[in-house]
Short mmCIF file of C-alpha atoms in Angstrom, two decimals:
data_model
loop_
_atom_site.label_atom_id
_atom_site.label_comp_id
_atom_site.label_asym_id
_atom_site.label_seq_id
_atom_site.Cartn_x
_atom_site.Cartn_y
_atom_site.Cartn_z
CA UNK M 1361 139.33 41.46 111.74
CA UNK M 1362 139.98 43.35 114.79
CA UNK M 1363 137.37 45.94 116.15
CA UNK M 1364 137.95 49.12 117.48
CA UNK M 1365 135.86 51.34 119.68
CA UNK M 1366 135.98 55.23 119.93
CA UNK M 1367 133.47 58.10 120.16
CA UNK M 1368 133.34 61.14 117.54
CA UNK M 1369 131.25 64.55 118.79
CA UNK M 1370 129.78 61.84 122.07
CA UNK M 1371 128.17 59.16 119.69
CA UNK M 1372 129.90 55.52 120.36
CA UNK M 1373 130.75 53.97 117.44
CA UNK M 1374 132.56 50.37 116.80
CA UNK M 1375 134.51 50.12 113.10
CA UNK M 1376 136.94 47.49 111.76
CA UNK M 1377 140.98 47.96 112.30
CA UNK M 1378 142.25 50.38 109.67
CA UNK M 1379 139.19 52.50 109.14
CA UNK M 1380 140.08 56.39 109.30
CA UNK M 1381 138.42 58.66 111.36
CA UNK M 1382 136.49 60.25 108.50
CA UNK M 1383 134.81 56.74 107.42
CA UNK M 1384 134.16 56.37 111.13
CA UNK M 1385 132.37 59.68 110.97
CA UNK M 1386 130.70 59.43 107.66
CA UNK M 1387 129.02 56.08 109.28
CA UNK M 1388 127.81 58.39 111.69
CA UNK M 1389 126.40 60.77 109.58
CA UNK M 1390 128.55 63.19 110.77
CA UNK M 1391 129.62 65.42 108.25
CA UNK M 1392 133.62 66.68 108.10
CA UNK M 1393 134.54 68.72 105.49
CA UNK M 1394 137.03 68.05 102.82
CA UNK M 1395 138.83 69.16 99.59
CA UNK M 1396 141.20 66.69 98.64
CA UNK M 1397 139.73 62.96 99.81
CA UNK M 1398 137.49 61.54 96.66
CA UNK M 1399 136.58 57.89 97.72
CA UNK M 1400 138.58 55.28 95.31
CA UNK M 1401 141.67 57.76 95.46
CA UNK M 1402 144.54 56.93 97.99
CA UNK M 1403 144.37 60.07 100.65
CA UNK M 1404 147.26 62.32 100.67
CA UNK M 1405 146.57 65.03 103.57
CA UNK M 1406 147.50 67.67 101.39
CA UNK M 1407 144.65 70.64 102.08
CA UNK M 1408 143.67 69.88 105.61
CA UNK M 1409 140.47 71.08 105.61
CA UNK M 1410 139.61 67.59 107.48
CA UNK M 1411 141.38 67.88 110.90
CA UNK M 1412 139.36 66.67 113.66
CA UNK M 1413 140.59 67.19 117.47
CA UNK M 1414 141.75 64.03 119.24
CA UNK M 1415 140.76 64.91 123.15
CA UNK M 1416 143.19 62.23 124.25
CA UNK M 1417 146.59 64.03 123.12
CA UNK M 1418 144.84 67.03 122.44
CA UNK M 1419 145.92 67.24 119.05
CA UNK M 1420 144.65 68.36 115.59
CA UNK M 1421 144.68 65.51 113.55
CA UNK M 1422 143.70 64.86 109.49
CA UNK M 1423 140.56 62.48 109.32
CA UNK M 1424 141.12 61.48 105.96
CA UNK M 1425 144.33 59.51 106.91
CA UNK M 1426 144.02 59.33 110.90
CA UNK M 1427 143.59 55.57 111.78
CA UNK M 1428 140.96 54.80 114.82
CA UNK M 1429 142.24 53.88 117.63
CA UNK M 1430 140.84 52.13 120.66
CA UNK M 1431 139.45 54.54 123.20
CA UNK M 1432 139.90 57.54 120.80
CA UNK M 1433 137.60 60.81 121.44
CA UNK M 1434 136.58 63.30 118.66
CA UNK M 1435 135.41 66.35 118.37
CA UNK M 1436 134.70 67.63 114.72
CA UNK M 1437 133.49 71.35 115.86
CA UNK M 1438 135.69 73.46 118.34
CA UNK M 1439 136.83 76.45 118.46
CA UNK M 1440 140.36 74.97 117.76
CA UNK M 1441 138.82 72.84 114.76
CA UNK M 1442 136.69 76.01 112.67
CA UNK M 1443 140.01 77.82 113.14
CA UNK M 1444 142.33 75.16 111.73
CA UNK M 1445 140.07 74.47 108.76
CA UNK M 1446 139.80 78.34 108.34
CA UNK M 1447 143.82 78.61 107.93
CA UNK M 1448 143.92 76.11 106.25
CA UNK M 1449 141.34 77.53 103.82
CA UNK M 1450 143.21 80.74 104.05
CA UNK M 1451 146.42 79.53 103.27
CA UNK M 1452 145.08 77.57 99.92
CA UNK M 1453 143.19 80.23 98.53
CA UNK M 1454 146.30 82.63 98.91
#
């Protein structure tokens, strides 16, 4: 199986094709917080609570479903992130 490279919050990590970017983080020890991923449960993206920024495209993307990808950069706690998870929050408990 192919490997891919990519760095989440600076720390280098190499994980098999098709892991998503929360695995890739949980085998760092890096925490991202979720509602609706429960491991042995297909992920859905439904609350959001997950979204990492991907420095590359400068998106917001959903850990629990984003695929790695060669080169990728994370960061699990900017500004941008806490206020994404925070609306999202917001909007679910509404």
């Amino acid at each position: 199986m192919k490997k891919i490279r990519l760095s989440i919050d600076g720390r280098d990590i190499t994980v098999p094709e098709r892991t998503t970017v929360l695995e890739a983080a949980d085998a760092l020890d890096i925490v991202i917080p979720t509602l609706c991923h429960r491991d042995g449960i297909e992920p859905f993206t439904s609350c959001m609570v997950c979204v990492v920024l991907e420095t590359r495209t400068g998106k917001l993307i959903p850990a629990c479903t984003a695929p790695t990808a060669e080169g990728m950069r994370i960061e699990t706690d900017t500004p941008a992130v806490r206020k994404a998870r925070r609306d999202s929050l917001d909007f679910l408990l509404s």
